[in-house]
Amino acid sequence: MAARPVDHTVGMEPSDEPLPHDLRHETGPFDVIGDVHGCHVELVHLLRELGYSPGGAHPDGRKVVFVGDLVDRGPDTPGVLRLVMAMAAAGNAVSVRGNHEEKLVRALKGHAVQLNHGLEQSVEQLARETPEFRAEVLAFCDSLVPHFVLDGGKLVIAHAGLPESYHGRESARTRSLALWGVSTGRYDAKGFPVRYPWAQDYRGAAMVLYGHTPVEEPTWVNGTLCLDTGCVFGGSLTALRYPEREIVSVPARRAWYRQ
Ligand code: MN
């Protein structure tokens, strides 16, 4: 029997598969939710305020987009993941990767990582779950990409924000900016690292929604909005309805973690 000829063009064809960040065909409407950090009760409350059923579906077909940092610090990271993974599996939610998912993935893969900044809570809580659930969590968190381009390019979601020239790009620099932003090496009065204020320079056409740096109140800066209102520190959990641009937020039941 003759061997099949080797097809040297395989793998060199231009692919019709969209890149994983490319959700331009998803036109919404969306509810974009800031850093949850294991605050399960507040997430359930916010989803109810936004009109989602207990199962995580919306009667008007709306979808949730999470800005990442679902995990760490808070009281119920497994509960948050169980809900978000079920919503994602049903096509009712997507999430970008936050720096906390990045580190949790490394921990779950067995890499030596420092158990700090609230990772210790996630590891402890996940240790009480089944190995099957931990494997699902690892697969889910490891599948998350650092940024999304949505609605024909009019909406960009990245955990730490993203300058326009990196929208839709796949590179180490894009990934680093989307996950961590640019550190200034300084810390604010509450002990949070001060990030380079990229939004001040932003002149792009796309709306950029992000989290990562807790703010007291979401404030529009050049078409960008930070939705991390520090729920786990006793602030609130915040969503932006897109395209309506309405802010919906619920207060934290208490401060769950001291910075
Ligand atoms: Mn965060």
Short mmCIF file of C-alpha atoms and ligand atoms in Angstrom, two decimals:
data_model
loop_
_atom_site.label_atom_id
_atom_site.label_comp_id
_atom_site.label_asym_id
_atom_site.label_seq_id
_atom_site.Cartn_x
_atom_site.Cartn_y
_atom_site.Cartn_z
CA MET A 1 0.00 0.00 0.00
CA ALA A 2 1.41 3.34 -1.02
CA ALA A 3 2.07 5.86 1.69
CA ARG A 4 -0.09 8.93 1.53
CA PRO A 5 1.78 11.84 0.03
CA VAL A 6 2.80 14.40 2.62
CA ASP A 7 0.80 17.58 2.22
CA HIS A 8 3.26 20.36 2.98
CA THR A 9 0.53 23.00 2.80
CA VAL A 10 -1.22 21.69 5.94
CA GLY A 11 -0.85 24.24 8.69
CA MET A 12 0.12 26.95 6.24
CA GLU A 13 -3.35 27.72 4.94
CA PRO A 14 -4.83 30.99 6.16
CA SER A 15 -7.26 29.90 8.86
CA ASP A 16 -10.94 30.79 8.87
CA GLU A 17 -10.94 30.26 12.64
CA PRO A 18 -11.26 33.62 14.40
CA LEU A 19 -8.62 34.42 17.01
CA PRO A 20 -9.92 33.71 20.53
CA HIS A 21 -10.22 37.40 21.47
CA ASP A 22 -12.26 38.17 18.35
CA LEU A 23 -15.91 38.41 19.43
CA ARG A 24 -16.81 41.19 16.98
CA HIS A 25 -19.83 39.13 15.90
CA GLU A 26 -21.23 39.36 19.46
CA THR A 27 -23.27 42.55 19.39
CA GLY A 28 -24.89 42.37 22.82
CA PRO A 29 -26.68 43.75 24.68
CA PHE A 30 -24.20 43.03 27.48
CA ASP A 31 -23.89 43.51 31.20
CA VAL A 32 -20.21 44.02 31.95
CA ILE A 33 -19.29 43.15 35.55
CA GLY A 34 -16.21 44.31 37.49
CA ASP A 35 -13.84 42.31 39.75
CA VAL A 36 -15.88 39.75 41.75
CA HIS A 37 -13.03 38.24 43.83
CA GLY A 38 -15.05 35.40 45.33
CA CYS A 39 -17.99 37.60 46.43
CA HIS A 40 -20.68 35.06 45.54
CA VAL A 41 -23.58 36.57 47.50
CA GLU A 42 -23.04 39.99 45.94
CA LEU A 43 -22.73 38.46 42.45
CA VAL A 44 -26.07 36.63 42.87
CA HIS A 45 -27.63 39.87 44.10
CA LEU A 46 -26.23 41.90 41.17
CA LEU A 47 -27.36 39.33 38.58
CA ARG A 48 -30.88 39.48 40.07
CA GLU A 49 -30.82 43.31 39.90
CA LEU A 50 -29.78 43.01 36.24
CA GLY A 51 -32.77 40.75 35.51
CA TYR A 52 -31.04 37.34 35.25
CA SER A 53 -32.86 34.19 36.40
CA PRO A 54 -31.31 32.12 39.21
CA GLY A 55 -29.95 29.83 36.49
CA GLY A 56 -28.11 32.78 34.91
CA ALA A 57 -30.21 33.34 31.78
CA HIS A 58 -31.73 36.71 30.85
CA PRO A 59 -35.27 36.93 29.39
CA ASP A 60 -34.05 39.52 26.84
CA GLY A 61 -31.08 37.39 25.77
CA ARG A 62 -28.53 39.68 27.42
CA LYS A 63 -25.07 38.29 28.16
CA VAL A 64 -22.63 38.94 30.98
CA VAL A 65 -19.03 39.87 30.23
CA PHE A 66 -16.73 39.64 33.25
CA VAL A 67 -13.59 41.77 33.34
CA GLY A 68 -11.62 39.02 35.13
CA ASP A 69 -10.46 38.52 38.75
CA LEU A 70 -13.40 36.28 39.55
CA VAL A 71 -11.25 34.55 42.16
CA ASP A 72 -9.19 35.15 45.35
CA ARG A 73 -9.63 37.13 48.59
CA GLY A 74 -13.39 36.66 48.97
CA PRO A 75 -15.42 34.10 50.93
CA ASP A 76 -16.67 31.85 48.10
CA THR A 77 -14.47 31.58 45.03
CA PRO A 78 -15.81 28.04 44.26
CA GLY A 79 -19.39 29.40 44.34
CA VAL A 80 -18.50 32.23 41.96
CA LEU A 81 -16.73 29.83 39.58
CA ARG A 82 -19.57 27.29 39.68
CA LEU A 83 -22.06 30.02 38.68
CA VAL A 84 -19.86 31.67 36.05
CA MET A 85 -18.80 28.34 34.49
CA ALA A 86 -22.46 27.25 34.24
CA MET A 87 -23.39 30.60 32.64
CA ALA A 88 -20.46 30.32 30.23
CA ALA A 89 -21.37 26.73 29.29
CA ALA A 90 -24.94 27.86 28.55
CA GLY A 91 -23.67 30.72 26.38
CA ASN A 92 -24.87 33.38 28.84
CA ALA A 93 -21.49 34.71 29.95
CA VAL A 94 -17.88 35.15 28.91
CA SER A 95 -14.89 36.35 30.89
CA VAL A 96 -11.48 37.68 30.13
CA ARG A 97 -8.52 36.50 32.20
CA GLY A 98 -7.45 38.57 35.19
CA ASN A 99 -4.05 38.52 36.85
CA HIS A 100 -5.62 36.49 39.69
CA GLU A 101 -6.82 33.74 37.30
CA GLU A 102 -3.34 33.77 35.78
CA LYS A 103 -1.75 32.99 39.15
CA LEU A 104 -4.47 30.50 40.22
CA VAL A 105 -3.85 28.53 37.01
CA ARG A 106 -0.16 28.29 37.88
CA ALA A 107 -1.01 27.13 41.41
CA LEU A 108 -3.50 24.50 40.17
CA LYS A 109 -0.92 23.23 37.69
CA GLY A 110 1.38 22.60 40.64
CA HIS A 111 3.86 25.41 40.02
CA ALA A 112 5.51 26.95 43.06
CA VAL A 113 3.69 30.24 43.63
CA GLN A 114 3.50 32.44 46.69
CA LEU A 115 0.18 32.02 48.47
CA ASN A 116 -0.57 35.71 48.98
CA HIS A 117 -2.84 38.51 47.73
CA GLY A 118 -5.87 36.30 48.42
CA LEU A 119 -4.70 33.24 46.47
CA GLU A 120 -4.44 31.49 49.86
CA GLN A 121 -8.25 31.76 50.25
CA SER A 122 -8.91 30.26 46.80
CA VAL A 123 -6.51 27.36 47.35
CA GLU A 124 -8.03 26.61 50.77
CA GLN A 125 -11.62 26.81 49.46
CA LEU A 126 -10.87 24.72 46.38
CA ALA A 127 -9.16 22.07 48.55
CA ARG A 128 -12.62 21.36 50.01
CA GLU A 129 -14.02 20.68 46.50
CA THR A 130 -13.71 17.47 44.45
CA PRO A 131 -10.70 16.79 42.19
CA GLU A 132 -13.17 16.84 39.26
CA PHE A 133 -14.32 20.35 40.14
CA ARG A 134 -10.72 21.55 40.54
CA ALA A 135 -9.95 20.11 37.10
CA GLU A 136 -12.94 21.97 35.63
CA VAL A 137 -11.79 25.19 37.30
CA LEU A 138 -8.28 24.76 35.91
CA ALA A 139 -9.59 24.08 32.39
CA PHE A 140 -11.96 27.06 32.54
CA CYS A 141 -9.46 29.57 33.97
CA ASP A 142 -6.75 28.36 31.60
CA SER A 143 -9.10 28.89 28.64
CA LEU A 144 -9.60 32.59 29.40
CA VAL A 145 -7.94 35.11 27.07
CA PRO A 146 -6.58 38.48 28.22
CA HIS A 147 -8.85 40.70 26.11
CA PHE A 148 -11.95 40.69 23.95
CA VAL A 149 -12.95 42.80 20.96
CA LEU A 150 -16.77 42.84 20.77
CA ASP A 151 -19.63 44.43 18.83
CA GLY A 152 -17.90 44.97 15.51
CA GLY A 153 -14.87 46.48 17.28
CA LYS A 154 -16.83 49.11 19.22
CA LEU A 155 -16.24 47.49 22.62
CA VAL A 156 -12.99 46.22 24.14
CA ILE A 157 -12.75 44.38 27.48
CA ALA A 158 -9.39 43.86 29.18
CA HIS A 159 -8.76 43.29 32.88
CA ALA A 160 -6.27 46.15 33.29
CA GLY A 161 -7.46 48.15 30.25
CA LEU A 162 -5.63 48.33 26.92
CA PRO A 163 -4.25 51.14 24.74
CA GLU A 164 -5.77 51.31 21.27
CA SER A 165 -2.72 50.12 19.32
CA TYR A 166 -3.00 46.73 21.10
CA HIS A 167 -6.72 46.10 20.41
CA GLY A 168 -7.11 42.81 18.57
CA ARG A 169 -3.40 42.00 18.75
CA GLU A 170 -1.91 38.79 20.07
CA SER A 171 1.51 39.43 21.57
CA ALA A 172 3.37 39.13 24.84
CA ARG A 173 3.13 42.91 25.29
CA THR A 174 -0.65 42.92 24.66
CA ARG A 175 -1.05 40.14 27.18
CA SER A 176 1.07 41.88 29.80
CA LEU A 177 -0.77 45.20 29.41
CA ALA A 178 -4.20 43.51 29.51
CA LEU A 179 -3.39 41.48 32.62
CA TRP A 180 -1.31 43.89 34.70
CA GLY A 181 -0.99 47.27 33.03
CA VAL A 182 2.15 49.29 33.55
CA SER A 183 3.42 49.59 37.11
CA THR A 184 4.86 52.89 38.28
CA GLY A 185 6.58 51.21 41.23
CA ARG A 186 4.61 53.46 43.59
CA TYR A 187 1.80 52.58 46.04
CA ASP A 188 -1.22 54.62 47.06
CA ALA A 189 -2.30 55.45 50.65
CA LYS A 190 -4.28 52.18 50.84
CA GLY A 191 -1.31 50.10 49.70
CA PHE A 192 -2.48 49.43 46.13
CA PRO A 193 0.19 49.63 43.41
CA VAL A 194 -0.18 52.80 41.33
CA ARG A 195 -0.54 51.92 37.62
CA TYR A 196 0.42 54.12 34.74
CA PRO A 197 -2.78 56.07 33.90
CA TRP A 198 -3.11 54.75 30.32
CA ALA A 199 -6.71 55.99 30.08
CA GLN A 200 -5.55 59.64 30.29
CA ASP A 201 -3.77 59.14 26.96
CA TYR A 202 -6.56 57.09 25.35
CA ARG A 203 -8.01 58.58 22.15
CA GLY A 204 -9.43 55.39 20.61
CA ALA A 205 -12.87 54.94 19.05
CA ALA A 206 -13.72 51.74 20.96
CA MET A 207 -15.19 51.88 24.45
CA VAL A 208 -12.77 50.13 26.84
CA LEU A 209 -14.19 48.55 30.01
CA TYR A 210 -11.82 47.18 32.61
CA GLY A 211 -11.18 46.50 36.31
CA HIS A 212 -7.97 45.69 38.23
CA THR A 213 -7.60 48.95 40.18
CA PRO A 214 -10.35 49.58 42.76
CA VAL A 215 -12.10 52.95 42.44
CA GLU A 216 -14.69 54.58 44.70
CA GLU A 217 -17.00 55.46 41.79
CA PRO A 218 -16.79 54.48 38.11
CA THR A 219 -15.74 57.59 36.16
CA TRP A 220 -15.57 57.88 32.38
CA VAL A 221 -12.14 58.86 31.10
CA ASN A 222 -11.84 59.27 27.31
CA GLY A 223 -14.34 56.50 26.55
CA THR A 224 -12.93 54.11 29.15
CA LEU A 225 -14.50 53.01 32.43
CA CYS A 226 -13.07 51.08 35.39
CA LEU A 227 -15.74 48.80 36.89
CA ASP A 228 -13.74 47.55 39.89
CA THR A 229 -15.47 49.21 42.83
CA GLY A 230 -13.69 47.08 45.43
CA CYS A 231 -16.52 44.76 46.48
CA VAL A 232 -14.19 42.41 48.37
CA PHE A 233 -12.78 45.38 50.33
CA GLY A 234 -16.29 46.44 51.42
CA GLY A 235 -17.14 48.64 48.41
CA SER A 236 -19.67 47.50 45.84
CA LEU A 237 -20.02 45.16 42.86
CA THR A 238 -20.70 47.10 39.69
CA ALA A 239 -22.03 46.40 36.21
CA LEU A 240 -22.36 48.58 33.14
CA ARG A 241 -25.31 47.91 30.86
CA TYR A 242 -24.07 48.10 27.25
CA PRO A 243 -25.05 49.82 25.01
CA GLU A 244 -27.30 51.71 27.46
CA ARG A 245 -24.36 52.94 29.55
CA GLU A 246 -26.34 52.50 32.75
CA ILE A 247 -24.45 51.64 35.91
CA VAL A 248 -26.02 49.07 38.25
CA SER A 249 -24.29 48.23 41.51
CA VAL A 250 -24.94 46.42 44.77
CA PRO A 251 -23.15 47.11 48.06
CA ALA A 252 -20.79 44.58 49.61
CA ARG A 253 -22.34 42.84 52.61
CA ARG A 254 -19.13 43.55 54.50
CA ALA A 255 -15.40 43.99 53.95
CA TRP A 256 -14.18 40.45 53.22
CA TYR A 257 -10.47 41.16 52.88
CA ARG A 258 -8.14 43.75 54.34
CA GLN A 259 -5.59 45.16 51.93
MN MN B 1 -8.72 42.65 41.02
#
